[in-house]
Amino acid sequence: MRQTSDPAGTSHTPGLRAIPPGLHLVSTPIGAARDITLRALDVLAGADVLVAEDTRTLRHLMEIHGIPLAGRQVIAYHDHSGEGQMQRLLGLLAEGKSLAYASEAGTPLISDPGFELARAVAAAGLPMSAAPGPCAAICALTLSGLPSDRFLFAGFPPSAQGARRSFLEELAPVQATLIVYESPKRLAALLAEMATTLGGTRQAVVCRELTKRFEEVLRGRLADLADDVANREIKGEIVVLVDRAPPAEATEDSLRSALDVALQSMSVKDAATFVSQTLGVSRKIVYKIALDRSQG
Ligand code: SAM
């Protein structure tokens, strides 16, 4: 068996472990070919059948890592492959075969095919596992410098103008870091539309060509990024991230209703601290209202 080695000097012999029956969702690199896990290589080396969104891309990746096909079938599959192809794969799984599924790049199902297959496998009660790995959205989030405690990945914005506007309006109030994929051709327009709909002062980040030679991370306010990008030619693969909306301004009504909910399960002191932190209002003011409400 051929071996691949890594720069740390360790080596990996793929396929020594038997791959159990079932569907194995294999994440593949989003740029740098060496961003593949040892377990992903094991699965690719040992699965009975290889299934791929693009069979040429998968063969090439296996070649790079010295994994022989060894006469195994490589079947093309994406979400529009049709019922016949899906039944064929489910049939192989029902026979107890192990299938490795890889999309064109990154994590299958994430703006990539695989969802219909995974759903059918789950519904049929057949075994399924994932060999996790690269995903452009997560890679971009970790590099962005934006809050990572809560995020919303919204895939590609629709290209039709009306649908795109509704898509952005829906995202505008969300209290989470927003992550979208976009083509370089539409990036300038998207940033301008985001500046209008989400607000030009919101912090945003554009990640381009992650893990590749021309990797670039641009940070700034939405309005400034929209201007910068409008004045240069952008190429490559893109992830756009936007900081969450600033919290809505507290009114007397919102303060009272937040306190009423909090007072159901907390002491006056704790409710005042919680609401003052959540709504960004002085604790002294909130405590006074909480005391009145608890006594009334
Ligand atoms: N399944 C992939 C994943 O896990 O990220 C996403 C596949 S989707 C068809 C392709 C889009 O992902 C690209 O248009 C781009 O928005 C984003 N993307 C993929 N690779 C990237 C990279 N190296 N740098 C920046 N964005 C990337």
mmCIF file of C-alpha atoms and ligand atoms in Angstrom:
data_model
loop_
_atom_site.group_PDB
_atom_site.id
_atom_site.type_symbol
_atom_site.label_atom_id
_atom_site.label_comp_id
_atom_site.label_asym_id
_atom_site.label_seq_id
_atom_site.Cartn_x
_atom_site.Cartn_y
_atom_site.Cartn_z
ATOM 1 C CA MET A 1 0.000 0.000 0.000
ATOM 2 C CA ARG A 2 1.319 3.470 -0.880
ATOM 3 C CA GLN A 3 1.791 5.913 1.928
ATOM 4 C CA THR A 4 1.181 9.622 2.125
ATOM 5 C CA SER A 5 3.203 11.700 4.542
ATOM 6 C CA ASP A 6 2.668 15.086 6.173
ATOM 7 C CA PRO A 7 5.142 17.884 6.930
ATOM 8 C CA ALA A 8 5.184 16.985 10.635
ATOM 9 C CA GLY A 9 6.936 13.765 9.658
ATOM 10 C CA THR A 10 4.156 11.382 10.649
ATOM 11 C CA SER A 11 2.830 9.063 8.006
ATOM 12 C CA HIS A 12 -0.511 7.634 7.154
ATOM 13 C CA THR A 13 -1.364 4.295 5.646
ATOM 14 C CA PRO A 14 -4.890 4.634 4.350
ATOM 15 C CA GLY A 15 -7.370 1.821 4.420
ATOM 16 C CA LEU A 16 -5.917 -0.346 7.163
ATOM 17 C CA ARG A 17 -9.167 -0.196 9.105
ATOM 18 C CA ALA A 18 -12.266 -1.837 7.672
ATOM 19 C CA ILE A 19 -14.940 0.712 6.793
ATOM 20 C CA PRO A 20 -18.282 -0.307 8.308
ATOM 21 C CA PRO A 21 -21.364 -0.630 6.093
ATOM 22 C CA GLY A 22 -23.367 2.556 5.543
ATOM 23 C CA LEU A 23 -23.137 5.980 3.946
ATOM 24 C CA HIS A 24 -20.016 7.952 4.903
ATOM 25 C CA LEU A 25 -20.213 11.688 4.204
ATOM 26 C CA VAL A 26 -16.641 12.755 3.499
ATOM 27 C CA SER A 27 -15.520 16.384 3.697
ATOM 28 C CA THR A 28 -12.800 17.317 1.219
ATOM 29 C CA PRO A 29 -10.486 20.358 0.903
ATOM 30 C CA ILE A 30 -11.779 23.813 -0.130
ATOM 31 C CA GLY A 31 -8.422 24.717 -1.642
ATOM 32 C CA ALA A 32 -5.253 23.259 -0.157
ATOM 33 C CA ALA A 33 -5.244 19.552 -1.049
ATOM 34 C CA ARG A 34 -3.521 18.649 2.228
ATOM 35 C CA ASP A 35 -6.545 19.869 4.198
ATOM 36 C CA ILE A 36 -8.010 16.392 4.282
ATOM 37 C CA THR A 37 -8.287 14.346 7.437
ATOM 38 C CA LEU A 38 -6.595 10.994 7.956
ATOM 39 C CA ARG A 39 -10.003 9.476 8.589
ATOM 40 C CA ALA A 40 -11.362 10.879 5.309
ATOM 41 C CA LEU A 41 -8.423 9.197 3.564
ATOM 42 C CA ASP A 42 -9.202 5.940 5.400
ATOM 43 C CA VAL A 43 -12.812 6.075 4.247
ATOM 44 C CA LEU A 44 -11.859 6.859 0.650
ATOM 45 C CA ALA A 45 -9.304 4.046 0.674
ATOM 46 C CA GLY A 46 -11.563 1.455 2.251
ATOM 47 C CA ALA A 47 -15.163 2.089 1.134
ATOM 48 C CA ASP A 48 -16.667 -0.536 -1.170
ATOM 49 C CA VAL A 49 -18.136 2.101 -3.502
ATOM 50 C CA LEU A 50 -17.167 5.730 -4.131
ATOM 51 C CA VAL A 51 -19.915 8.231 -4.846
ATOM 52 C CA ALA A 52 -19.186 11.820 -5.863
ATOM 53 C CA GLU A 53 -20.830 15.008 -7.063
ATOM 54 C CA ASP A 54 -17.990 15.187 -9.587
ATOM 55 C CA THR A 55 -16.234 11.882 -10.161
ATOM 56 C CA ARG A 56 -13.238 13.524 -11.872
ATOM 57 C CA THR A 57 -12.570 15.815 -8.902
ATOM 58 C CA LEU A 58 -12.714 12.882 -6.489
ATOM 59 C CA ARG A 59 -10.427 10.713 -8.620
ATOM 60 C CA HIS A 60 -7.953 13.606 -8.798
ATOM 61 C CA LEU A 61 -8.003 14.098 -5.016
ATOM 62 C CA MET A 62 -7.428 10.376 -4.476
ATOM 63 C CA GLU A 63 -4.562 10.437 -6.946
ATOM 64 C CA ILE A 64 -2.918 13.343 -5.073
ATOM 65 C CA HIS A 65 -3.091 11.351 -1.843
ATOM 66 C CA GLY A 66 -1.964 8.086 -3.408
ATOM 67 C CA ILE A 67 -5.206 6.229 -2.826
ATOM 68 C CA PRO A 68 -5.777 3.553 -5.462
ATOM 69 C CA LEU A 69 -9.204 3.023 -6.970
ATOM 70 C CA ALA A 70 -8.429 -0.685 -7.059
ATOM 71 C CA GLY A 71 -11.214 -1.422 -9.504
ATOM 72 C CA ARG A 72 -13.924 0.113 -7.307
ATOM 73 C CA GLN A 73 -16.999 1.682 -8.802
ATOM 74 C CA VAL A 74 -17.173 5.499 -8.832
ATOM 75 C CA ILE A 75 -20.787 6.631 -9.142
ATOM 76 C CA ALA A 76 -21.871 10.204 -9.930
ATOM 77 C CA TYR A 77 -24.595 11.568 -7.660
ATOM 78 C CA HIS A 78 -26.103 14.977 -6.932
ATOM 79 C CA ASP A 79 -29.506 16.061 -5.634
ATOM 80 C CA HIS A 80 -30.987 16.121 -9.145
ATOM 81 C CA SER A 81 -29.670 12.724 -10.201
ATOM 82 C CA GLY A 82 -33.186 11.358 -9.992
ATOM 83 C CA GLU A 83 -35.056 8.680 -8.104
ATOM 84 C CA GLY A 84 -33.427 5.811 -10.047
ATOM 85 C CA GLN A 85 -29.912 6.745 -8.954
ATOM 86 C CA MET A 86 -31.042 7.300 -5.360
ATOM 87 C CA GLN A 87 -32.696 3.850 -5.273
ATOM 88 C CA ARG A 88 -29.507 2.320 -6.672
ATOM 89 C CA LEU A 89 -27.475 3.814 -3.808
ATOM 90 C CA LEU A 90 -30.066 2.830 -1.188
ATOM 91 C CA GLY A 91 -30.015 -0.695 -2.650
ATOM 92 C CA LEU A 92 -26.233 -0.925 -2.254
ATOM 93 C CA LEU A 93 -26.541 0.278 1.348
ATOM 94 C CA ALA A 94 -29.283 -2.257 2.043
ATOM 95 C CA GLU A 95 -26.915 -4.985 0.740
ATOM 96 C CA GLY A 96 -24.494 -3.945 3.504
ATOM 97 C CA LYS A 97 -22.015 -2.056 1.324
ATOM 98 C CA SER A 98 -19.995 0.937 2.556
ATOM 99 C CA LEU A 99 -20.370 4.045 0.385
ATOM 100 C CA ALA A 100 -18.144 7.138 0.603
ATOM 101 C CA TYR A 101 -19.873 10.317 -0.615
ATOM 102 C CA ALA A 102 -17.914 13.486 -1.422
ATOM 103 C CA SER A 103 -19.171 16.704 -2.978
ATOM 104 C CA GLU A 104 -17.065 18.913 -5.252
ATOM 105 C CA ALA A 105 -15.356 20.623 -2.286
ATOM 106 C CA GLY A 106 -15.764 21.102 1.452
ATOM 107 C CA THR A 107 -18.549 19.550 3.469
ATOM 108 C CA PRO A 108 -21.285 17.732 1.546
ATOM 109 C CA LEU A 109 -24.806 19.177 2.048
ATOM 110 C CA ILE A 110 -23.426 22.652 2.858
ATOM 111 C CA SER A 111 -24.531 24.558 -0.285
ATOM 112 C CA ASP A 112 -23.675 21.296 -1.988
ATOM 113 C CA PRO A 113 -25.522 18.095 -2.879
ATOM 114 C CA GLY A 114 -26.104 15.243 -0.457
ATOM 115 C CA PHE A 115 -29.155 16.391 1.503
ATOM 116 C CA GLU A 116 -31.724 14.265 -0.380
ATOM 117 C CA LEU A 117 -29.505 11.204 -0.075
ATOM 118 C CA ALA A 118 -28.754 11.725 3.625
ATOM 119 C CA ARG A 119 -32.450 12.306 4.326
ATOM 120 C CA ALA A 120 -33.438 9.103 2.502
ATOM 121 C CA VAL A 121 -30.749 7.105 4.322
ATOM 122 C CA ALA A 122 -31.925 8.463 7.694
ATOM 123 C CA ALA A 123 -35.579 7.751 6.826
ATOM 124 C CA ALA A 124 -34.726 4.186 5.796
ATOM 125 C CA GLY A 125 -32.916 3.637 9.088
ATOM 126 C CA LEU A 126 -29.690 2.724 7.291
ATOM 127 C CA PRO A 127 -26.320 3.442 8.922
ATOM 128 C CA MET A 128 -24.652 6.779 8.193
ATOM 129 C CA SER A 129 -21.593 8.586 9.495
ATOM 130 C CA ALA A 130 -19.578 11.703 8.662
ATOM 131 C CA ALA A 131 -15.852 12.241 8.280
ATOM 132 C CA PRO A 132 -15.931 15.989 9.076
ATOM 133 C CA GLY A 133 -13.462 18.485 7.711
ATOM 134 C CA PRO A 134 -13.172 21.740 5.771
ATOM 135 C CA CYS A 135 -16.131 24.069 5.317
ATOM 136 C CA ALA A 136 -15.677 27.576 3.865
ATOM 137 C CA ALA A 137 -18.337 29.118 6.156
ATOM 138 C CA ILE A 138 -16.656 27.884 9.341
ATOM 139 C CA CYS A 139 -13.155 28.674 8.106
ATOM 140 C CA ALA A 140 -14.311 32.243 7.303
ATOM 141 C CA LEU A 141 -16.075 32.648 10.657
ATOM 142 C CA THR A 142 -12.954 31.702 12.581
ATOM 143 C CA LEU A 143 -10.853 34.197 10.596
ATOM 144 C CA SER A 144 -13.367 37.027 10.576
ATOM 145 C CA GLY A 145 -12.877 38.445 14.053
ATOM 146 C CA LEU A 146 -16.690 38.681 14.303
ATOM 147 C CA PRO A 147 -18.548 37.065 17.233
ATOM 148 C CA SER A 148 -18.588 33.295 16.827
ATOM 149 C CA ASP A 149 -20.915 32.459 19.726
ATOM 150 C CA ARG A 150 -23.988 32.556 17.504
ATOM 151 C CA PHE A 151 -24.085 32.576 13.700
ATOM 152 C CA LEU A 152 -26.520 32.067 10.871
ATOM 153 C CA PHE A 153 -25.362 30.484 7.629
ATOM 154 C CA ALA A 154 -27.755 31.442 4.842
ATOM 155 C CA GLY A 155 -26.081 29.861 1.781
ATOM 156 C CA PHE A 156 -26.163 31.761 -1.542
ATOM 157 C CA PRO A 157 -28.505 34.793 -1.693
ATOM 158 C CA PRO A 158 -31.099 34.408 -4.472
ATOM 159 C CA SER A 159 -30.103 36.143 -7.728
ATOM 160 C CA ALA A 160 -33.547 37.575 -8.641
ATOM 161 C CA GLN A 161 -33.776 41.106 -7.276
ATOM 162 C CA GLY A 162 -37.088 40.855 -5.375
ATOM 163 C CA ALA A 163 -36.180 37.568 -3.727
ATOM 164 C CA ARG A 164 -32.772 38.978 -2.847
ATOM 165 C CA ARG A 165 -34.298 42.010 -1.147
ATOM 166 C CA SER A 166 -36.669 39.847 0.942
ATOM 167 C CA PHE A 167 -33.764 37.533 1.803
ATOM 168 C CA LEU A 168 -31.734 40.483 3.166
ATOM 169 C CA GLU A 169 -34.712 42.054 4.949
ATOM 170 C CA GLU A 170 -35.302 38.790 6.755
ATOM 171 C CA LEU A 171 -31.651 38.623 7.836
ATOM 172 C CA ALA A 172 -31.457 42.282 8.951
ATOM 173 C CA PRO A 173 -32.745 41.896 12.555
ATOM 174 C CA VAL A 174 -31.165 38.508 13.272
ATOM 175 C CA GLN A 175 -29.036 38.581 16.451
ATOM 176 C CA ALA A 176 -26.201 36.465 15.077
ATOM 177 C CA THR A 177 -23.181 36.808 12.791
ATOM 178 C CA LEU A 178 -24.522 36.375 9.243
ATOM 179 C CA ILE A 179 -22.620 34.213 6.761
ATOM 180 C CA VAL A 180 -23.383 33.952 3.033
ATOM 181 C CA TYR A 181 -21.647 32.565 -0.028
ATOM 182 C CA GLU A 182 -21.509 34.753 -3.146
ATOM 183 C CA SER A 183 -20.016 34.666 -6.609
ATOM 184 C CA PRO A 184 -17.259 37.246 -7.259
ATOM 185 C CA LYS A 185 -19.357 38.751 -10.087
ATOM 186 C CA ARG A 186 -22.179 39.679 -7.724
ATOM 187 C CA LEU A 187 -20.076 40.645 -4.684
ATOM 188 C CA ALA A 188 -20.066 44.424 -5.284
ATOM 189 C CA ALA A 189 -23.840 44.485 -5.812
ATOM 190 C CA LEU A 190 -24.442 42.323 -2.737
ATOM 191 C CA LEU A 191 -22.343 44.546 -0.466
ATOM 192 C CA ALA A 192 -24.149 47.670 -1.744
ATOM 193 C CA GLU A 193 -27.541 46.035 -1.165
ATOM 194 C CA MET A 194 -26.449 44.860 2.277
ATOM 195 C CA ALA A 195 -25.312 48.379 3.172
ATOM 196 C CA THR A 196 -28.776 49.673 2.221
ATOM 197 C CA THR A 197 -30.806 46.929 3.903
ATOM 198 C CA LEU A 198 -28.675 46.026 6.929
ATOM 199 C CA GLY A 199 -27.101 49.461 7.505
ATOM 200 C CA GLY A 200 -23.833 50.870 6.129
ATOM 201 C CA THR A 201 -22.134 51.068 9.543
ATOM 202 C CA ARG A 202 -22.355 47.380 10.338
ATOM 203 C CA GLN A 203 -18.999 45.608 10.494
ATOM 204 C CA ALA A 204 -18.484 43.089 7.728
ATOM 205 C CA VAL A 205 -15.791 40.765 6.411
ATOM 206 C CA VAL A 206 -15.110 39.394 2.936
ATOM 207 C CA CYS A 207 -13.019 36.209 2.820
ATOM 208 C CA ARG A 208 -11.615 35.300 -0.564
ATOM 209 C CA GLU A 209 -9.798 32.182 -1.776
ATOM 210 C CA LEU A 210 -9.453 30.637 1.688
ATOM 211 C CA THR A 211 -6.563 28.171 2.095
ATOM 212 C CA LYS A 212 -5.318 29.065 -1.407
ATOM 213 C CA ARG A 213 -2.429 31.107 -2.728
ATOM 214 C CA PHE A 214 -4.346 34.387 -3.034
ATOM 215 C CA GLU A 215 -6.204 34.120 0.261
ATOM 216 C CA GLU A 216 -7.419 37.546 1.371
ATOM 217 C CA VAL A 217 -9.553 38.848 4.259
ATOM 218 C CA LEU A 218 -11.102 42.322 3.950
ATOM 219 C CA ARG A 219 -12.647 43.907 7.040
ATOM 220 C CA GLY A 220 -14.594 47.122 7.454
ATOM 221 C CA ARG A 221 -17.988 48.791 7.588
ATOM 222 C CA LEU A 222 -20.441 47.514 4.972
ATOM 223 C CA ALA A 223 -20.582 50.886 3.191
ATOM 224 C CA ASP A 224 -16.748 51.122 2.990
ATOM 225 C CA LEU A 225 -16.351 47.537 1.813
ATOM 226 C CA ALA A 226 -19.010 48.131 -0.853
ATOM 227 C CA ASP A 227 -17.007 51.141 -2.114
ATOM 228 C CA ASP A 228 -13.665 49.282 -2.035
ATOM 229 C CA VAL A 229 -14.991 46.280 -3.905
ATOM 230 C CA ALA A 230 -16.806 48.440 -6.491
ATOM 231 C CA ASN A 231 -13.390 49.872 -7.437
ATOM 232 C CA ARG A 232 -11.461 46.656 -8.030
ATOM 233 C CA GLU A 233 -11.802 43.411 -9.893
ATOM 234 C CA ILE A 234 -12.578 40.547 -7.523
ATOM 235 C CA LYS A 235 -11.885 36.973 -8.517
ATOM 236 C CA GLY A 236 -12.128 33.612 -6.800
ATOM 237 C CA GLU A 237 -14.366 32.079 -4.186
ATOM 238 C CA ILE A 238 -16.019 34.346 -1.633
ATOM 239 C CA VAL A 239 -17.634 34.217 1.802
ATOM 240 C CA VAL A 240 -19.311 37.359 3.204
ATOM 241 C CA LEU A 241 -19.897 37.802 6.934
ATOM 242 C CA VAL A 242 -21.791 40.604 8.687
ATOM 243 C CA ASP A 243 -21.905 41.439 12.380
ATOM 244 C CA ARG A 244 -25.261 41.142 14.134
ATOM 245 C CA ALA A 245 -27.758 43.985 14.239
ATOM 246 C CA PRO A 246 -27.306 46.397 17.160
ATOM 247 C CA PRO A 247 -29.887 45.536 19.842
ATOM 248 C CA ALA A 248 -33.197 47.370 19.429
ATOM 249 C CA GLU A 249 -33.529 50.435 21.692
ATOM 250 C CA ALA A 250 -35.301 49.611 24.932
ATOM 251 C CA THR A 251 -38.627 51.351 25.519
ATOM 252 C CA GLU A 252 -40.529 51.514 28.807
ATOM 253 C CA ASP A 253 -42.914 48.881 27.483
ATOM 254 C CA SER A 254 -40.156 46.466 26.425
ATOM 255 C CA LEU A 255 -38.458 46.988 29.802
ATOM 256 C CA ARG A 256 -41.654 46.180 31.702
ATOM 257 C CA SER A 257 -42.488 43.079 29.669
ATOM 258 C CA ALA A 258 -38.909 41.759 29.930
ATOM 259 C CA LEU A 259 -39.070 42.270 33.707
ATOM 260 C CA ASP A 260 -42.458 40.549 34.000
ATOM 261 C CA VAL A 261 -41.054 37.463 32.280
ATOM 262 C CA ALA A 262 -37.829 37.508 34.325
ATOM 263 C CA LEU A 263 -39.653 38.007 37.641
ATOM 264 C CA GLN A 264 -41.557 34.755 37.097
ATOM 265 C CA SER A 265 -38.392 32.766 37.716
ATOM 266 C CA MET A 266 -35.902 35.163 39.333
ATOM 267 C CA SER A 267 -35.538 37.292 42.425
ATOM 268 C CA VAL A 268 -35.962 41.075 41.998
ATOM 269 C CA LYS A 269 -32.181 41.511 42.180
ATOM 270 C CA ASP A 270 -31.413 38.829 39.576
ATOM 271 C CA ALA A 271 -34.216 39.951 37.256
ATOM 272 C CA ALA A 272 -32.924 43.544 37.384
ATOM 273 C CA THR A 273 -29.361 42.435 36.607
ATOM 274 C CA PHE A 274 -30.491 40.138 33.774
ATOM 275 C CA VAL A 275 -32.758 42.703 32.079
ATOM 276 C CA SER A 276 -30.285 45.537 32.500
ATOM 277 C CA GLN A 277 -27.582 43.457 30.788
ATOM 278 C CA THR A 278 -29.879 42.139 28.064
ATOM 279 C CA LEU A 279 -31.378 45.510 27.140
ATOM 280 C CA GLY A 280 -28.336 47.642 27.923
ATOM 281 C CA VAL A 281 -30.184 49.897 30.419
ATOM 282 C CA SER A 282 -28.750 51.142 33.751
ATOM 283 C CA ARG A 283 -29.288 48.586 36.538
ATOM 284 C CA LYS A 284 -30.381 51.305 38.964
ATOM 285 C CA ILE A 285 -33.315 52.293 36.745
ATOM 286 C CA VAL A 286 -34.275 48.672 36.016
ATOM 287 C CA TYR A 287 -34.055 47.711 39.715
ATOM 288 C CA LYS A 288 -36.476 50.508 40.695
ATOM 289 C CA ILE A 289 -39.054 49.405 38.098
ATOM 290 C CA ALA A 290 -38.559 45.727 39.068
ATOM 291 C CA LEU A 291 -39.218 46.566 42.715
ATOM 292 C CA ASP A 292 -42.413 48.461 41.822
ATOM 293 C CA ARG A 293 -43.662 45.604 39.620
ATOM 294 C CA SER A 294 -42.879 42.911 42.177
ATOM 295 C CA GLN A 295 -44.846 44.835 44.823
ATOM 296 C CA GLY A 296 -47.739 45.784 42.586
HETATM 297 N N1 SAM B 1 -19.534 22.558 0.501
HETATM 298 C C1 SAM B 1 -18.723 23.758 0.492
HETATM 299 C C2 SAM B 1 -18.356 24.113 1.939
HETATM 300 O O1 SAM B 1 -18.348 23.225 2.788
HETATM 301 O O2 SAM B 1 -18.005 25.261 2.195
HETATM 302 C C3 SAM B 1 -19.411 24.883 -0.234
HETATM 303 C C4 SAM B 1 -19.725 24.579 -1.658
HETATM 304 S S1 SAM B 1 -20.499 25.912 -2.510
HETATM 305 C C5 SAM B 1 -21.011 25.143 -3.998
HETATM 306 C C6 SAM B 1 -19.133 26.840 -3.113
HETATM 307 C C7 SAM B 1 -19.053 28.220 -2.432
HETATM 308 O O3 SAM B 1 -18.427 28.078 -1.159
HETATM 309 C C8 SAM B 1 -18.184 29.190 -3.185
HETATM 310 O O4 SAM B 1 -18.899 29.860 -4.219
HETATM 311 C C9 SAM B 1 -17.772 30.148 -2.091
HETATM 312 O O5 SAM B 1 -18.814 31.045 -1.792
HETATM 313 C C10 SAM B 1 -17.584 29.180 -0.919
HETATM 314 N N2 SAM B 1 -16.195 28.691 -0.915
HETATM 315 C C11 SAM B 1 -15.777 27.440 -1.209
HETATM 316 N N3 SAM B 1 -14.427 27.364 -1.115
HETATM 317 C C12 SAM B 1 -14.002 28.591 -0.738
HETATM 318 C C13 SAM B 1 -12.723 29.161 -0.491
HETATM 319 N N4 SAM B 1 -11.611 28.433 -0.613
HETATM 320 N N5 SAM B 1 -12.658 30.465 -0.135
HETATM 321 C C14 SAM B 1 -13.774 31.209 -0.006
HETATM 322 N N6 SAM B 1 -15.009 30.726 -0.238
HETATM 323 C C15 SAM B 1 -15.126 29.446 -0.611
#
